[in-house]
Structure formats: C-alpha cells, structure tokens
mmCIF file of C-alpha atoms in Angstrom:
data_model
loop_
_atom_site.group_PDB
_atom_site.id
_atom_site.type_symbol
_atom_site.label_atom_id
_atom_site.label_comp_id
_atom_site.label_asym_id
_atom_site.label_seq_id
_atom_site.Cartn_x
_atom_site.Cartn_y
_atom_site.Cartn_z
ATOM 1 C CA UNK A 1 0.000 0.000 0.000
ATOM 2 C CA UNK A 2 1.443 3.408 -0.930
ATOM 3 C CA UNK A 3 -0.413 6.658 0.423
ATOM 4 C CA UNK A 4 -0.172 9.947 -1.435
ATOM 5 C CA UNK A 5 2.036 12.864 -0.184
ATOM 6 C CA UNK A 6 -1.197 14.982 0.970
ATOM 7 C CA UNK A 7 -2.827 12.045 2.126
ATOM 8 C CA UNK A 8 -2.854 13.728 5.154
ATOM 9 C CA UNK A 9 -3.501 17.005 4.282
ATOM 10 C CA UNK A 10 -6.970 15.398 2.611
ATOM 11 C CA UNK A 11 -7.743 13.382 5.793
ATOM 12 C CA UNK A 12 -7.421 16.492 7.522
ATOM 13 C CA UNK A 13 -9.583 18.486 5.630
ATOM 14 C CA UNK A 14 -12.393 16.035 5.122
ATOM 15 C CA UNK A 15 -12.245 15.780 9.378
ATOM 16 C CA UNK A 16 -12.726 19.573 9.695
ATOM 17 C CA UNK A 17 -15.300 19.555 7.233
ATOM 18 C CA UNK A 18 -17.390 16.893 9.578
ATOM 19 C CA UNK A 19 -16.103 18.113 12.426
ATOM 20 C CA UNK A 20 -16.007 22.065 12.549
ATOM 21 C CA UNK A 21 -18.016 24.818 13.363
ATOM 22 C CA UNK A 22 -19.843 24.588 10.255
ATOM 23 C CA UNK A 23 -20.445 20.822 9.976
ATOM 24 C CA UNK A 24 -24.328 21.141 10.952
ATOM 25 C CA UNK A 25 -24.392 22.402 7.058
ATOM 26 C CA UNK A 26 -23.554 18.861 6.088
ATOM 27 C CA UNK A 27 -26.316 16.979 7.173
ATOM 28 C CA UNK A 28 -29.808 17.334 6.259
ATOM 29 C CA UNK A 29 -31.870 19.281 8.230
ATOM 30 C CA UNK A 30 -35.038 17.977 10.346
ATOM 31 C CA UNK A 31 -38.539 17.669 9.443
ATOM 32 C CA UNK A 32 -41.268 17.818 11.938
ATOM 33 C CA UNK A 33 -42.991 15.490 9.521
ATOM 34 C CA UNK A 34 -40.185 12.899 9.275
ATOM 35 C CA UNK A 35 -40.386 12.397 13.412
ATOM 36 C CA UNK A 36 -42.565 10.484 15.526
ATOM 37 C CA UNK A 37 -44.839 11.945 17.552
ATOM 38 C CA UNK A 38 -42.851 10.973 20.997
ATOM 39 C CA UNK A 39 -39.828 12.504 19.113
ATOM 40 C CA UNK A 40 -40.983 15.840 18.360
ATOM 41 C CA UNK A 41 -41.232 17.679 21.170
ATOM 42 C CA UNK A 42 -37.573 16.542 22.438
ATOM 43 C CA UNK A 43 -36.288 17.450 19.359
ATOM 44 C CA UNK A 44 -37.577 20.430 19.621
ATOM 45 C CA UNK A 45 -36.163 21.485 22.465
ATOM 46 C CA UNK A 46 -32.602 20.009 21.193
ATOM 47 C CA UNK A 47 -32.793 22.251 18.394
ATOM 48 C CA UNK A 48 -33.923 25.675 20.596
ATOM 49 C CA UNK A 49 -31.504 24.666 23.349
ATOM 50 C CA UNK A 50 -28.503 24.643 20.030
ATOM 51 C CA UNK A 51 -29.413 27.608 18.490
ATOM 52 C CA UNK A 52 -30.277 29.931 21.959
ATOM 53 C CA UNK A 53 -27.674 30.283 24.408
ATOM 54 C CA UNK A 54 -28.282 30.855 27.895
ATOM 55 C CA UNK A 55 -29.040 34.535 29.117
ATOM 56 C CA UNK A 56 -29.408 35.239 25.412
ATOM 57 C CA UNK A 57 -32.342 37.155 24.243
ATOM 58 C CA UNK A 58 -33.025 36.552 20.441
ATOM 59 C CA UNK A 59 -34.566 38.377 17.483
ATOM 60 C CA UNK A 60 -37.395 36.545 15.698
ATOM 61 C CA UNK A 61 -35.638 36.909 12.250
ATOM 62 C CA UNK A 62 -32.307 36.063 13.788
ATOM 63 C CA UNK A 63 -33.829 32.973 15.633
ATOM 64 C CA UNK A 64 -35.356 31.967 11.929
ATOM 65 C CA UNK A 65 -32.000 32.052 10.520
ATOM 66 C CA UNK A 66 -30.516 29.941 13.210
ATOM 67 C CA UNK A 67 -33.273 27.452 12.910
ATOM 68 C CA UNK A 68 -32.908 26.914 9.410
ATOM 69 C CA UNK A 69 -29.868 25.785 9.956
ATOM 70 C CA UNK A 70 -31.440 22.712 11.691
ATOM 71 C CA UNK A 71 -35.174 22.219 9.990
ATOM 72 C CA UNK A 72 -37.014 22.715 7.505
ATOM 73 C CA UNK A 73 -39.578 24.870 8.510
ATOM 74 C CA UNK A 74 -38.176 26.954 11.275
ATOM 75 C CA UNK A 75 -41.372 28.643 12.229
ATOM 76 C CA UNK A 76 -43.168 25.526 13.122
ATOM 77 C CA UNK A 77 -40.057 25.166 15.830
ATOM 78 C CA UNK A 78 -40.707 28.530 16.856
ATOM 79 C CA UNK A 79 -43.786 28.167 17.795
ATOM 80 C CA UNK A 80 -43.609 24.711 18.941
ATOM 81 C CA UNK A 81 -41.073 25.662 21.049
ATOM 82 C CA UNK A 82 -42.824 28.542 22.918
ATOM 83 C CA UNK A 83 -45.765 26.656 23.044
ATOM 84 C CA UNK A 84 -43.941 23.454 24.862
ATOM 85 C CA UNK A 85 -42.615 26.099 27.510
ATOM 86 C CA UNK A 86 -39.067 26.020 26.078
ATOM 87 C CA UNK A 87 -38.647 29.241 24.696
ATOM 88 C CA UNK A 88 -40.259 32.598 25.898
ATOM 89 C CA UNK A 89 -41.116 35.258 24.216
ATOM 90 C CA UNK A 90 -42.041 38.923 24.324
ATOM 91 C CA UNK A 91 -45.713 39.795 23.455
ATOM 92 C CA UNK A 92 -45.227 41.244 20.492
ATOM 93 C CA UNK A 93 -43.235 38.371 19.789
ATOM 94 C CA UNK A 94 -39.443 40.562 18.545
ATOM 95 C CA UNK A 95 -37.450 38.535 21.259
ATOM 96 C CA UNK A 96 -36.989 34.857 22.524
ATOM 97 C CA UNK A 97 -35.136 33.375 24.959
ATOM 98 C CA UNK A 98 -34.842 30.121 26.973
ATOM 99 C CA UNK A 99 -37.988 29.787 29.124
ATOM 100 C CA UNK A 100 -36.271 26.990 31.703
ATOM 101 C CA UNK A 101 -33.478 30.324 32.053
ATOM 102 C CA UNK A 102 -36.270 33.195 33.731
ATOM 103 C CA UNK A 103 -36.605 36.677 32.394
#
C-alpha cells in the first residue's frame, strides 16, 4: 500500500469539514414530519436549546435564521417551542429566549 504525499492534508480536511463549526451544514436538516410523535417535542427542544444560548435574548428573524440551519420549517419550531414552555417570548413576539433560564 502506498499513500499519497497529501494524504494527510486530505484526511485532515475532510475531518474539519465533519467536524467544525460549520459541519451542521452537512447533514440534512429535520422535518417535523419525518419524526414520531414521541420525538418531536424533544427534538424540539434540542434544536432551541442549540441555536439559543443561555441569558441570550433573540430576534425573531435572527432565531429563523438559526433554525434553518437545523429544519425545515423553522417557524413551526418557533412556535412549537414557545408553546412546549421552552422558549419565551415577548408579546409582540421581537425577542426569545430560553424559558427553563427566567426573564
């Protein structure tokens, strides 16, 4: 067996690709239709918990974008979300944060 010179340099690559910051862009992205019902509302929360830190207050458009990183239809999460007590939000709805975190 003989390996290349950048046979390394490849490996490497290919690992930072699955392994960086950015490697959620790999994979597909979830679909509230594709999980079981016992699945959705823990995945859910996975995906709010990921994309909202804690002590973090969030725009609605930024929280979209940050979503849809994750699912398919990032509204649907949204709302889930707020509605399973996860997230909280202001009336008017501009900013979220993590409920299980207080005001």
């Amino acid at each position: 067996m003989r390996l290349s010179e950048s046979f390394l340099d490849d490996a490497l690559a290919a690992l930072d690709v699955q392994l960086g910051a950015l490697a959620v862009l790999q994979g597909s992205r979830i679909s509230a239709g594709d999980l079981a019902l016992d699945e959705l509302d823990p995945a859910v929360a996975a995906v709010a918990r990921r994309v909202v830190g804690a002590g973090e207050r969030v725009s609605e458009p930024a929280l979209n974008e940050r979503l849809s990183m994750f699912v398919t239809d990032a509204a649907f999460f949204r709302r889930h979300a707020v509605d399973t007590g996860v997230l909280a939000r202001t009336a008017d709805g501009a900013l979220y944060w993590l409920a299980d975190r207080g005001e």
